[in-house]
Amino acid sequence: MNVHNKPNEPVLDSYWMPFTANRQFKAAPRLLASAEGMYYTSADGRRVLDGTAGLWCVNAGHGRRQIASAVERQLMQLDFAPSFQMGHPIAFDFAERLAEIAPGPDGAKLDRVFYTGSGSESVDTALKMAIAYQRAIGQGTRTRLIGRERGYHGVGFGGISVGGILNNRRVFPQLAGSDHLRHTHDLSKNAFVKGQPEHGVELADDLEQLVALHGAETIAACIVEPVAGSTGVLIPPKGYLERLRAICDKHGILLIFDEVITGFGRLGSSFATDYFGVTPDLVTAAKGLTNGAIPMGAVFSSRKVHDALMHGPENAIELFHGYTYSGHPAACAAGIATLDIYRDEGLLTRAADLEDDWQTAMHSLKGLPHVIDIRTIGLIAGIELASRDGAPGARAYAVFVDCFEKGLLIRVTGDIIAFSPPLIAEKQHFEDIVSILGDALKRAA
């Protein structure tokens, strides 16, 4: 009997796990039983350093009693209330708090907030808002949506249509009229770069080519991740996002930033919008919104988009869209408590203070077996490994399992290892990550 098949473990048959090789996992499960601060505790009692903030979401670290207490109080006061033609105070209170730190510069913040239940729902909401906006201003022919190769925008039909990760799209039909820019990853020119790569700004001109192909009058919006996370940390070349903004402005196309990963301090500012100094028309958010404690997402809208829909009879619903759990009271309570922690502990900007130590630690892995690239920005890193012949992804998966056995949780996508530790991390945690991962890379075949 190995450590992952102890007596009294839960029966695993009924749970159909997401984004998991179910048969492989259930043959040797990796179970997390509790968490506090920077660490999980596995079901067999081992401490596991969280190198990924859960799934890019536990920015303030695990086990925050302030959040748990706020959720408990809210559930006892008001467990649920409908948001269709009804309201409850905490949803409005949370929106006002979010508006204070909303993406964008003072005077042009995206301070109109629409609640969803997840990042996937936020993306589909933003895409629908973009099409509704174009119709509201008399541009009803604009229904085409532009994404990017290797982009990840959740798993709704809208999200997989503008997304560009093959396995997310392979089995499922996509929305008609979606198209894609090329991705920005260029190992030949930009390997082992700290921060934004020097090469690749011209790739933004793909949008001009799609305008020429389809006609600007057919394109509603272009959506990109400022930093592409789930595909393996692809950082935008210098000037790339600025050029996308300029092209969108030129042709009347809305620009959407998917900040489900980069929102709430991951780059050392509230949002990547502010880090890069490029303001889109819509921003999607989730994950760090509630520190992962309660599922929730949001879309931040510019006044331009919001106000364009606030016309017609006052008794008319302006946007026929929403979810049963939009603005759920317990999620709003978790969100307000999370914002309090971010504010009181300076976590929205802490990654800027940690960035140099983080980059130094991550780039110290250069030269280890199989490492062909390391890229870092804020408190994110992507470490790309050479693939085994005929077995793409197998090497990184083996490293993932090895690291877990030795007390470190990493995330892998293909043969890329991604890191996004909680923003409460200290330099010693970086050193532990490098030590455990470095040893695993040396053992990897």
PDB file of C-alpha atoms in Angstrom, residues 45-292:
ATOM      1  CA  GLY A  45      -0.265  14.493   6.354  1.00  0.00           C
ATOM      2  CA  ARG A  46       2.540  16.074   4.286  1.00  0.00           C
ATOM      3  CA  ARG A  47       3.004  19.844   4.023  1.00  0.00           C
ATOM      4  CA  VAL A  48       2.925  21.057   0.395  1.00  0.00           C
ATOM      5  CA  LEU A  49       4.122  24.540  -0.557  1.00  0.00           C
ATOM      6  CA  ASP A  50       1.560  26.194  -2.813  1.00  0.00           C
ATOM      7  CA  GLY A  51       3.440  27.496  -5.842  1.00  0.00           C
ATOM      8  CA  THR A  52       0.286  28.314  -7.781  1.00  0.00           C
ATOM      9  CA  ALA A  53      -2.030  30.183  -5.375  1.00  0.00           C
ATOM     10  CA  GLY A  54      -4.418  27.284  -5.714  1.00  0.00           C
ATOM     11  CA  LEU A  55      -5.386  27.806  -9.331  1.00  0.00           C
ATOM     12  CA  TRP A  56      -4.108  31.394  -9.749  1.00  0.00           C
ATOM     13  CA  CYS A  57      -6.707  32.560  -7.221  1.00  0.00           C
ATOM     14  CA  VAL A  58      -5.630  32.402  -3.551  1.00  0.00           C
ATOM     15  CA  ASN A  59      -3.707  35.674  -3.701  1.00  0.00           C
ATOM     16  CA  ALA A  60      -3.913  36.405   0.033  1.00  0.00           C
ATOM     17  CA  GLY A  61      -2.936  32.904   1.094  1.00  0.00           C
ATOM     18  CA  HIS A  62      -5.043  30.117   2.553  1.00  0.00           C
ATOM     19  CA  GLY A  63      -7.249  29.927   5.612  1.00  0.00           C
ATOM     20  CA  ARG A  64      -8.018  33.621   6.015  1.00  0.00           C
ATOM     21  CA  ARG A  65     -10.342  33.698   9.028  1.00  0.00           C
ATOM     22  CA  GLN A  66     -11.487  37.208   8.150  1.00  0.00           C
ATOM     23  CA  ILE A  67     -13.038  35.914   4.939  1.00  0.00           C
ATOM     24  CA  ALA A  68     -14.551  32.826   6.565  1.00  0.00           C
ATOM     25  CA  SER A  69     -16.109  34.903   9.346  1.00  0.00           C
ATOM     26  CA  ALA A  70     -17.584  37.379   6.880  1.00  0.00           C
ATOM     27  CA  VAL A  71     -19.155  34.562   4.877  1.00  0.00           C
ATOM     28  CA  GLU A  72     -20.574  32.944   8.025  1.00  0.00           C
ATOM     29  CA  ARG A  73     -22.128  36.215   9.195  1.00  0.00           C
ATOM     30  CA  GLN A  74     -23.640  36.850   5.784  1.00  0.00           C
ATOM     31  CA  LEU A  75     -25.104  33.367   5.457  1.00  0.00           C
ATOM     32  CA  MET A  76     -26.818  33.746   8.809  1.00  0.00           C
ATOM     33  CA  GLN A  77     -28.152  37.193   7.922  1.00  0.00           C
ATOM     34  CA  LEU A  78     -29.122  36.607   4.278  1.00  0.00           C
ATOM     35  CA  ASP A  79     -28.147  33.378   2.573  1.00  0.00           C
ATOM     36  CA  PHE A  80     -29.605  34.154  -0.852  1.00  0.00           C
ATOM     37  CA  ALA A  81     -31.588  36.844  -2.558  1.00  0.00           C
ATOM     38  CA  PRO A  82     -32.514  37.125  -6.247  1.00  0.00           C
ATOM     39  CA  SER A  83     -30.811  39.754  -8.354  1.00  0.00           C
ATOM     40  CA  PHE A  84     -33.463  39.848 -11.094  1.00  0.00           C
ATOM     41  CA  GLN A  85     -35.672  42.877 -10.469  1.00  0.00           C
ATOM     42  CA  MET A  86     -34.575  42.715  -6.821  1.00  0.00           C
ATOM     43  CA  GLY A  87     -31.473  43.701  -4.892  1.00  0.00           C
ATOM     44  CA  HIS A  88     -29.680  43.355  -1.594  1.00  0.00           C
ATOM     45  CA  PRO A  89     -27.360  45.943  -0.025  1.00  0.00           C
ATOM     46  CA  ILE A  90     -24.087  44.019   0.057  1.00  0.00           C
ATOM     47  CA  ALA A  91     -24.022  43.585  -3.729  1.00  0.00           C
ATOM     48  CA  PHE A  92     -24.118  47.357  -4.158  1.00  0.00           C
ATOM     49  CA  ASP A  93     -21.583  47.876  -1.375  1.00  0.00           C
ATOM     50  CA  PHE A  94     -19.141  45.469  -3.000  1.00  0.00           C
ATOM     51  CA  ALA A  95     -19.569  47.116  -6.400  1.00  0.00           C
ATOM     52  CA  GLU A  96     -18.703  50.505  -4.885  1.00  0.00           C
ATOM     53  CA  ARG A  97     -15.567  49.032  -3.325  1.00  0.00           C
ATOM     54  CA  LEU A  98     -14.583  47.460  -6.634  1.00  0.00           C
ATOM     55  CA  ALA A  99     -15.196  50.734  -8.472  1.00  0.00           C
ATOM     56  CA  GLU A 100     -12.599  52.398  -6.255  1.00  0.00           C
ATOM     57  CA  ILE A 101      -9.843  50.106  -7.545  1.00  0.00           C
ATOM     58  CA  ALA A 102     -11.354  49.440 -10.982  1.00  0.00           C
ATOM     59  CA  PRO A 103      -9.025  49.115 -13.985  1.00  0.00           C
ATOM     60  CA  GLY A 104      -8.046  52.306 -15.749  1.00  0.00           C
ATOM     61  CA  PRO A 105      -6.779  55.773 -14.837  1.00  0.00           C
ATOM     62  CA  ASP A 106      -8.588  58.238 -12.617  1.00  0.00           C
ATOM     63  CA  GLY A 107     -11.403  59.809 -14.581  1.00  0.00           C
ATOM     64  CA  ALA A 108     -11.645  56.874 -16.982  1.00  0.00           C
ATOM     65  CA  LYS A 109     -11.986  53.858 -14.705  1.00  0.00           C
ATOM     66  CA  LEU A 110     -14.046  50.882 -15.804  1.00  0.00           C
ATOM     67  CA  ASP A 111     -16.280  51.401 -12.787  1.00  0.00           C
ATOM     68  CA  ARG A 112     -19.518  49.736 -13.835  1.00  0.00           C
ATOM     69  CA  VAL A 113     -19.545  46.194 -12.412  1.00  0.00           C
ATOM     70  CA  PHE A 114     -21.607  43.215 -13.582  1.00  0.00           C
ATOM     71  CA  TYR A 115     -21.418  40.085 -11.417  1.00  0.00           C
ATOM     72  CA  THR A 116     -20.987  36.541 -12.674  1.00  0.00           C
ATOM     73  CA  GLY A 117     -20.155  33.215 -11.063  1.00  0.00           C
ATOM     74  CA  SER A 118     -16.790  32.439 -12.673  1.00  0.00           C
ATOM     75  CA  GLY A 119     -14.183  33.548 -15.162  1.00  0.00           C
ATOM     76  CA  SER A 120     -15.867  31.584 -17.948  1.00  0.00           C
ATOM     77  CA  GLU A 121     -19.139  33.381 -17.256  1.00  0.00           C
ATOM     78  CA  SER A 122     -17.310  36.720 -17.153  1.00  0.00           C
ATOM     79  CA  VAL A 123     -15.886  36.135 -20.628  1.00  0.00           C
ATOM     80  CA  ASP A 124     -19.205  35.154 -22.172  1.00  0.00           C
ATOM     81  CA  THR A 125     -20.789  38.162 -20.460  1.00  0.00           C
ATOM     82  CA  ALA A 126     -18.192  40.562 -21.845  1.00  0.00           C
ATOM     83  CA  LEU A 127     -18.585  39.158 -25.358  1.00  0.00           C
ATOM     84  CA  LYS A 128     -22.355  39.621 -25.169  1.00  0.00           C
ATOM     85  CA  MET A 129     -21.913  43.150 -23.818  1.00  0.00           C
ATOM     86  CA  ALA A 130     -19.663  43.991 -26.768  1.00  0.00           C
ATOM     87  CA  ILE A 131     -22.209  42.805 -29.308  1.00  0.00           C
ATOM     88  CA  ALA A 132     -25.054  44.529 -27.459  1.00  0.00           C
ATOM     89  CA  TYR A 133     -23.056  47.770 -27.368  1.00  0.00           C
ATOM     90  CA  GLN A 134     -22.426  47.711 -31.113  1.00  0.00           C
ATOM     91  CA  ARG A 135     -26.115  47.119 -31.755  1.00  0.00           C
ATOM     92  CA  ALA A 136     -27.080  49.925 -29.361  1.00  0.00           C
ATOM     93  CA  ILE A 137     -24.955  52.456 -31.257  1.00  0.00           C
ATOM     94  CA  GLY A 138     -26.349  51.405 -34.622  1.00  0.00           C
ATOM     95  CA  GLN A 139     -23.586  48.968 -35.579  1.00  0.00           C
ATOM     96  CA  GLY A 140     -25.661  45.800 -35.591  1.00  0.00           C
ATOM     97  CA  THR A 141     -23.571  44.204 -38.341  1.00  0.00           C
ATOM     98  CA  ARG A 142     -20.664  43.955 -35.881  1.00  0.00           C
ATOM     99  CA  THR A 143     -20.991  40.429 -34.474  1.00  0.00           C
ATOM    100  CA  ARG A 144     -17.564  38.954 -35.203  1.00  0.00           C
ATOM    101  CA  LEU A 145     -15.295  38.262 -32.214  1.00  0.00           C
ATOM    102  CA  ILE A 146     -11.511  38.134 -32.436  1.00  0.00           C
ATOM    103  CA  GLY A 147      -9.360  36.140 -30.011  1.00  0.00           C
ATOM    104  CA  ARG A 148      -5.792  34.897 -30.168  1.00  0.00           C
ATOM    105  CA  GLU A 149      -3.985  31.615 -30.689  1.00  0.00           C
ATOM    106  CA  ARG A 150      -3.053  29.964 -27.383  1.00  0.00           C
ATOM    107  CA  GLY A 151      -5.496  32.210 -25.555  1.00  0.00           C
ATOM    108  CA  TYR A 152      -7.595  30.782 -22.738  1.00  0.00           C
ATOM    109  CA  HIS A 153     -10.943  32.393 -21.998  1.00  0.00           C
ATOM    110  CA  GLY A 154     -12.758  29.726 -20.052  1.00  0.00           C
ATOM    111  CA  VAL A 155     -14.979  26.928 -21.237  1.00  0.00           C
ATOM    112  CA  GLY A 156     -18.256  28.542 -22.330  1.00  0.00           C
ATOM    113  CA  PHE A 157     -19.018  28.356 -26.024  1.00  0.00           C
ATOM    114  CA  GLY A 158     -18.057  32.009 -26.369  1.00  0.00           C
ATOM    115  CA  GLY A 159     -14.835  31.467 -24.457  1.00  0.00           C
ATOM    116  CA  ILE A 160     -13.700  28.440 -26.447  1.00  0.00           C
ATOM    117  CA  SER A 161     -14.601  30.226 -29.678  1.00  0.00           C
ATOM    118  CA  VAL A 162     -12.274  33.165 -29.026  1.00  0.00           C
ATOM    119  CA  GLY A 163      -9.811  30.956 -27.138  1.00  0.00           C
ATOM    120  CA  GLY A 164      -6.985  29.325 -28.998  1.00  0.00           C
ATOM    121  CA  ILE A 165      -5.928  26.230 -27.058  1.00  0.00           C
ATOM    122  CA  LEU A 166      -6.548  23.290 -29.361  1.00  0.00           C
ATOM    123  CA  ASN A 167      -7.710  20.687 -26.868  1.00  0.00           C
ATOM    124  CA  ASN A 168     -10.353  23.062 -25.483  1.00  0.00           C
ATOM    125  CA  ARG A 169     -11.819  23.394 -28.974  1.00  0.00           C
ATOM    126  CA  ARG A 170     -11.192  20.044 -30.624  1.00  0.00           C
ATOM    127  CA  VAL A 171     -14.426  18.270 -29.691  1.00  0.00           C
ATOM    128  CA  PHE A 172     -16.824  21.207 -29.535  1.00  0.00           C
ATOM    129  CA  PRO A 173     -18.387  23.486 -32.159  1.00  0.00           C
ATOM    130  CA  GLN A 174     -17.536  27.167 -31.988  1.00  0.00           C
ATOM    131  CA  LEU A 175     -19.494  30.344 -32.595  1.00  0.00           C
ATOM    132  CA  ALA A 176     -19.637  31.294 -36.235  1.00  0.00           C
ATOM    133  CA  GLY A 177     -17.645  34.396 -37.051  1.00  0.00           C
ATOM    134  CA  SER A 178     -14.810  34.058 -34.557  1.00  0.00           C
ATOM    135  CA  ASP A 179     -11.218  34.494 -35.719  1.00  0.00           C
ATOM    136  CA  HIS A 180      -7.772  34.699 -34.160  1.00  0.00           C
ATOM    137  CA  LEU A 181      -4.589  36.716 -34.018  1.00  0.00           C
ATOM    138  CA  ARG A 182      -1.312  34.845 -33.912  1.00  0.00           C
ATOM    139  CA  HIS A 183       0.183  34.214 -30.483  1.00  0.00           C
ATOM    140  CA  THR A 184       3.232  36.207 -29.393  1.00  0.00           C
ATOM    141  CA  HIS A 185       5.529  33.398 -28.223  1.00  0.00           C
ATOM    142  CA  ASP A 186       8.882  33.437 -30.065  1.00  0.00           C
ATOM    143  CA  LEU A 187      11.583  31.313 -28.467  1.00  0.00           C
ATOM    144  CA  SER A 188      14.077  32.119 -31.198  1.00  0.00           C
ATOM    145  CA  LYS A 189      14.134  35.820 -30.275  1.00  0.00           C
ATOM    146  CA  ASN A 190      12.796  36.151 -26.738  1.00  0.00           C
ATOM    147  CA  ALA A 191      14.053  33.222 -24.653  1.00  0.00           C
ATOM    148  CA  PHE A 192      14.998  33.827 -20.988  1.00  0.00           C
ATOM    149  CA  VAL A 193      13.564  37.339 -20.866  1.00  0.00           C
ATOM    150  CA  LYS A 194      12.717  39.093 -17.624  1.00  0.00           C
ATOM    151  CA  GLY A 195       9.579  41.178 -18.140  1.00  0.00           C
ATOM    152  CA  GLN A 196       8.335  42.145 -21.579  1.00  0.00           C
ATOM    153  CA  PRO A 197      10.144  40.773 -24.638  1.00  0.00           C
ATOM    154  CA  GLU A 198      11.740  43.184 -27.091  1.00  0.00           C
ATOM    155  CA  HIS A 199      10.475  41.449 -30.217  1.00  0.00           C
ATOM    156  CA  GLY A 200       6.948  40.953 -31.536  1.00  0.00           C
ATOM    157  CA  VAL A 201       5.066  44.263 -31.484  1.00  0.00           C
ATOM    158  CA  GLU A 202       4.262  43.792 -35.179  1.00  0.00           C
ATOM    159  CA  LEU A 203       2.102  40.770 -34.340  1.00  0.00           C
ATOM    160  CA  ALA A 204      -0.614  43.203 -33.245  1.00  0.00           C
ATOM    161  CA  ASP A 205      -0.966  44.129 -36.907  1.00  0.00           C
ATOM    162  CA  ASP A 206      -2.726  40.801 -37.413  1.00  0.00           C
ATOM    163  CA  LEU A 207      -5.833  42.701 -36.358  1.00  0.00           C
ATOM    164  CA  GLU A 208      -5.410  45.036 -39.339  1.00  0.00           C
ATOM    165  CA  GLN A 209      -5.221  41.993 -41.589  1.00  0.00           C
ATOM    166  CA  LEU A 210      -8.432  40.588 -40.128  1.00  0.00           C
ATOM    167  CA  VAL A 211     -10.105  43.949 -40.694  1.00  0.00           C
ATOM    168  CA  ALA A 212      -8.992  43.781 -44.308  1.00  0.00           C
ATOM    169  CA  LEU A 213     -10.269  40.216 -44.612  1.00  0.00           C
ATOM    170  CA  HIS A 214     -13.647  40.546 -42.889  1.00  0.00           C
ATOM    171  CA  GLY A 215     -14.373  44.283 -42.890  1.00  0.00           C
ATOM    172  CA  ALA A 216     -14.345  46.428 -39.762  1.00  0.00           C
ATOM    173  CA  GLU A 217     -18.121  46.688 -39.993  1.00  0.00           C
ATOM    174  CA  THR A 218     -18.369  42.985 -39.026  1.00  0.00           C
ATOM    175  CA  ILE A 219     -16.064  43.014 -35.972  1.00  0.00           C
ATOM    176  CA  ALA A 220     -17.509  43.733 -32.525  1.00  0.00           C
ATOM    177  CA  ALA A 221     -14.554  43.112 -30.228  1.00  0.00           C
ATOM    178  CA  CYS A 222     -11.068  41.744 -29.786  1.00  0.00           C
ATOM    179  CA  ILE A 223     -10.260  39.876 -26.555  1.00  0.00           C
ATOM    180  CA  VAL A 224      -6.794  39.027 -25.240  1.00  0.00           C
ATOM    181  CA  GLU A 225      -5.173  38.168 -21.932  1.00  0.00           C
ATOM    182  CA  PRO A 226      -2.651  40.911 -21.121  1.00  0.00           C
ATOM    183  CA  VAL A 227      -0.433  38.049 -19.936  1.00  0.00           C
ATOM    184  CA  ALA A 228      -1.583  34.681 -21.242  1.00  0.00           C
ATOM    185  CA  GLY A 229      -1.535  32.404 -18.201  1.00  0.00           C
ATOM    186  CA  SER A 230      -3.085  28.997 -18.744  1.00  0.00           C
ATOM    187  CA  THR A 231      -1.181  28.398 -21.973  1.00  0.00           C
ATOM    188  CA  GLY A 232       2.128  28.751 -20.142  1.00  0.00           C
ATOM    189  CA  VAL A 233       2.802  32.416 -19.264  1.00  0.00           C
ATOM    190  CA  LEU A 234       3.161  34.311 -22.553  1.00  0.00           C
ATOM    191  CA  ILE A 235       4.155  37.907 -21.858  1.00  0.00           C
ATOM    192  CA  PRO A 236       3.211  40.658 -24.351  1.00  0.00           C
ATOM    193  CA  PRO A 237       6.062  42.195 -26.360  1.00  0.00           C
ATOM    194  CA  LYS A 238       6.821  45.838 -25.682  1.00  0.00           C
ATOM    195  CA  GLY A 239       4.299  48.049 -27.467  1.00  0.00           C
ATOM    196  CA  TYR A 240       2.005  45.158 -28.423  1.00  0.00           C
ATOM    197  CA  LEU A 241      -0.973  46.034 -26.238  1.00  0.00           C
ATOM    198  CA  GLU A 242      -0.633  49.729 -27.106  1.00  0.00           C
ATOM    199  CA  ARG A 243      -0.797  48.901 -30.796  1.00  0.00           C
ATOM    200  CA  LEU A 244      -3.843  46.663 -30.320  1.00  0.00           C
ATOM    201  CA  ARG A 245      -5.589  49.545 -28.524  1.00  0.00           C
ATOM    202  CA  ALA A 246      -4.764  51.949 -31.361  1.00  0.00           C
ATOM    203  CA  ILE A 247      -6.032  49.566 -34.048  1.00  0.00           C
ATOM    204  CA  CYS A 248      -9.262  48.941 -32.141  1.00  0.00           C
ATOM    205  CA  ASP A 249      -9.808  52.693 -31.785  1.00  0.00           C
ATOM    206  CA  LYS A 250      -9.138  53.229 -35.474  1.00  0.00           C
ATOM    207  CA  HIS A 251     -11.770  50.713 -36.555  1.00  0.00           C
ATOM    208  CA  GLY A 252     -14.444  51.059 -33.858  1.00  0.00           C
ATOM    209  CA  ILE A 253     -13.645  47.665 -32.302  1.00  0.00           C
ATOM    210  CA  LEU A 254     -14.029  47.166 -28.560  1.00  0.00           C
ATOM    211  CA  LEU A 255     -10.956  45.868 -26.721  1.00  0.00           C
ATOM    212  CA  ILE A 256     -11.485  43.348 -23.923  1.00  0.00           C
ATOM    213  CA  PHE A 257      -8.786  42.320 -21.480  1.00  0.00           C
ATOM    214  CA  ASP A 258      -9.278  38.957 -19.815  1.00  0.00           C
ATOM    215  CA  GLU A 259      -7.802  39.627 -16.370  1.00  0.00           C
ATOM    216  CA  VAL A 260      -9.163  36.577 -14.604  1.00  0.00           C
ATOM    217  CA  ILE A 261      -5.542  35.672 -13.776  1.00  0.00           C
ATOM    218  CA  THR A 262      -3.781  39.048 -13.789  1.00  0.00           C
ATOM    219  CA  GLY A 263      -6.371  40.937 -11.724  1.00  0.00           C
ATOM    220  CA  PHE A 264      -5.928  41.737  -8.030  1.00  0.00           C
ATOM    221  CA  GLY A 265      -2.196  42.184  -7.613  1.00  0.00           C
ATOM    222  CA  ARG A 266      -0.572  39.462  -9.666  1.00  0.00           C
ATOM    223  CA  LEU A 267       1.692  41.943 -11.497  1.00  0.00           C
ATOM    224  CA  GLY A 268       2.143  44.396  -8.637  1.00  0.00           C
ATOM    225  CA  SER A 269      -0.818  46.609  -9.473  1.00  0.00           C
ATOM    226  CA  SER A 270      -4.539  46.170  -9.056  1.00  0.00           C
ATOM    227  CA  PHE A 271      -4.882  45.073 -12.672  1.00  0.00           C
ATOM    228  CA  ALA A 272      -2.619  44.447 -15.644  1.00  0.00           C
ATOM    229  CA  THR A 273      -4.529  47.296 -17.287  1.00  0.00           C
ATOM    230  CA  ASP A 274      -2.762  49.646 -14.879  1.00  0.00           C
ATOM    231  CA  TYR A 275       0.581  47.825 -15.014  1.00  0.00           C
ATOM    232  CA  PHE A 276       0.813  48.214 -18.791  1.00  0.00           C
ATOM    233  CA  GLY A 277      -0.921  51.579 -18.956  1.00  0.00           C
ATOM    234  CA  VAL A 278      -3.343  50.414 -21.653  1.00  0.00           C
ATOM    235  CA  THR A 279      -7.060  50.786 -20.947  1.00  0.00           C
ATOM    236  CA  PRO A 280      -9.523  48.430 -22.670  1.00  0.00           C
ATOM    237  CA  ASP A 281     -13.294  48.861 -22.867  1.00  0.00           C
ATOM    238  CA  LEU A 282     -14.160  45.801 -20.791  1.00  0.00           C
ATOM    239  CA  VAL A 283     -12.202  43.724 -18.267  1.00  0.00           C
ATOM    240  CA  THR A 284     -13.126  40.251 -17.073  1.00  0.00           C
ATOM    241  CA  ALA A 285     -12.249  39.151 -13.533  1.00  0.00           C
ATOM    242  CA  ALA A 286     -12.719  36.234 -11.112  1.00  0.00           C
ATOM    243  CA  LYS A 287     -10.208  34.130  -9.109  1.00  0.00           C
ATOM    244  CA  GLY A 288      -8.568  36.724  -6.823  1.00  0.00           C
ATOM    245  CA  LEU A 289     -11.886  38.568  -6.555  1.00  0.00           C
ATOM    246  CA  THR A 290     -12.775  36.494  -3.472  1.00  0.00           C
ATOM    247  CA  ASN A 291      -9.363  34.902  -2.834  1.00  0.00           C
ATOM    248  CA  GLY A 292     -10.875  31.709  -4.227  1.00  0.00           C
TER     249      GLY A 292
END
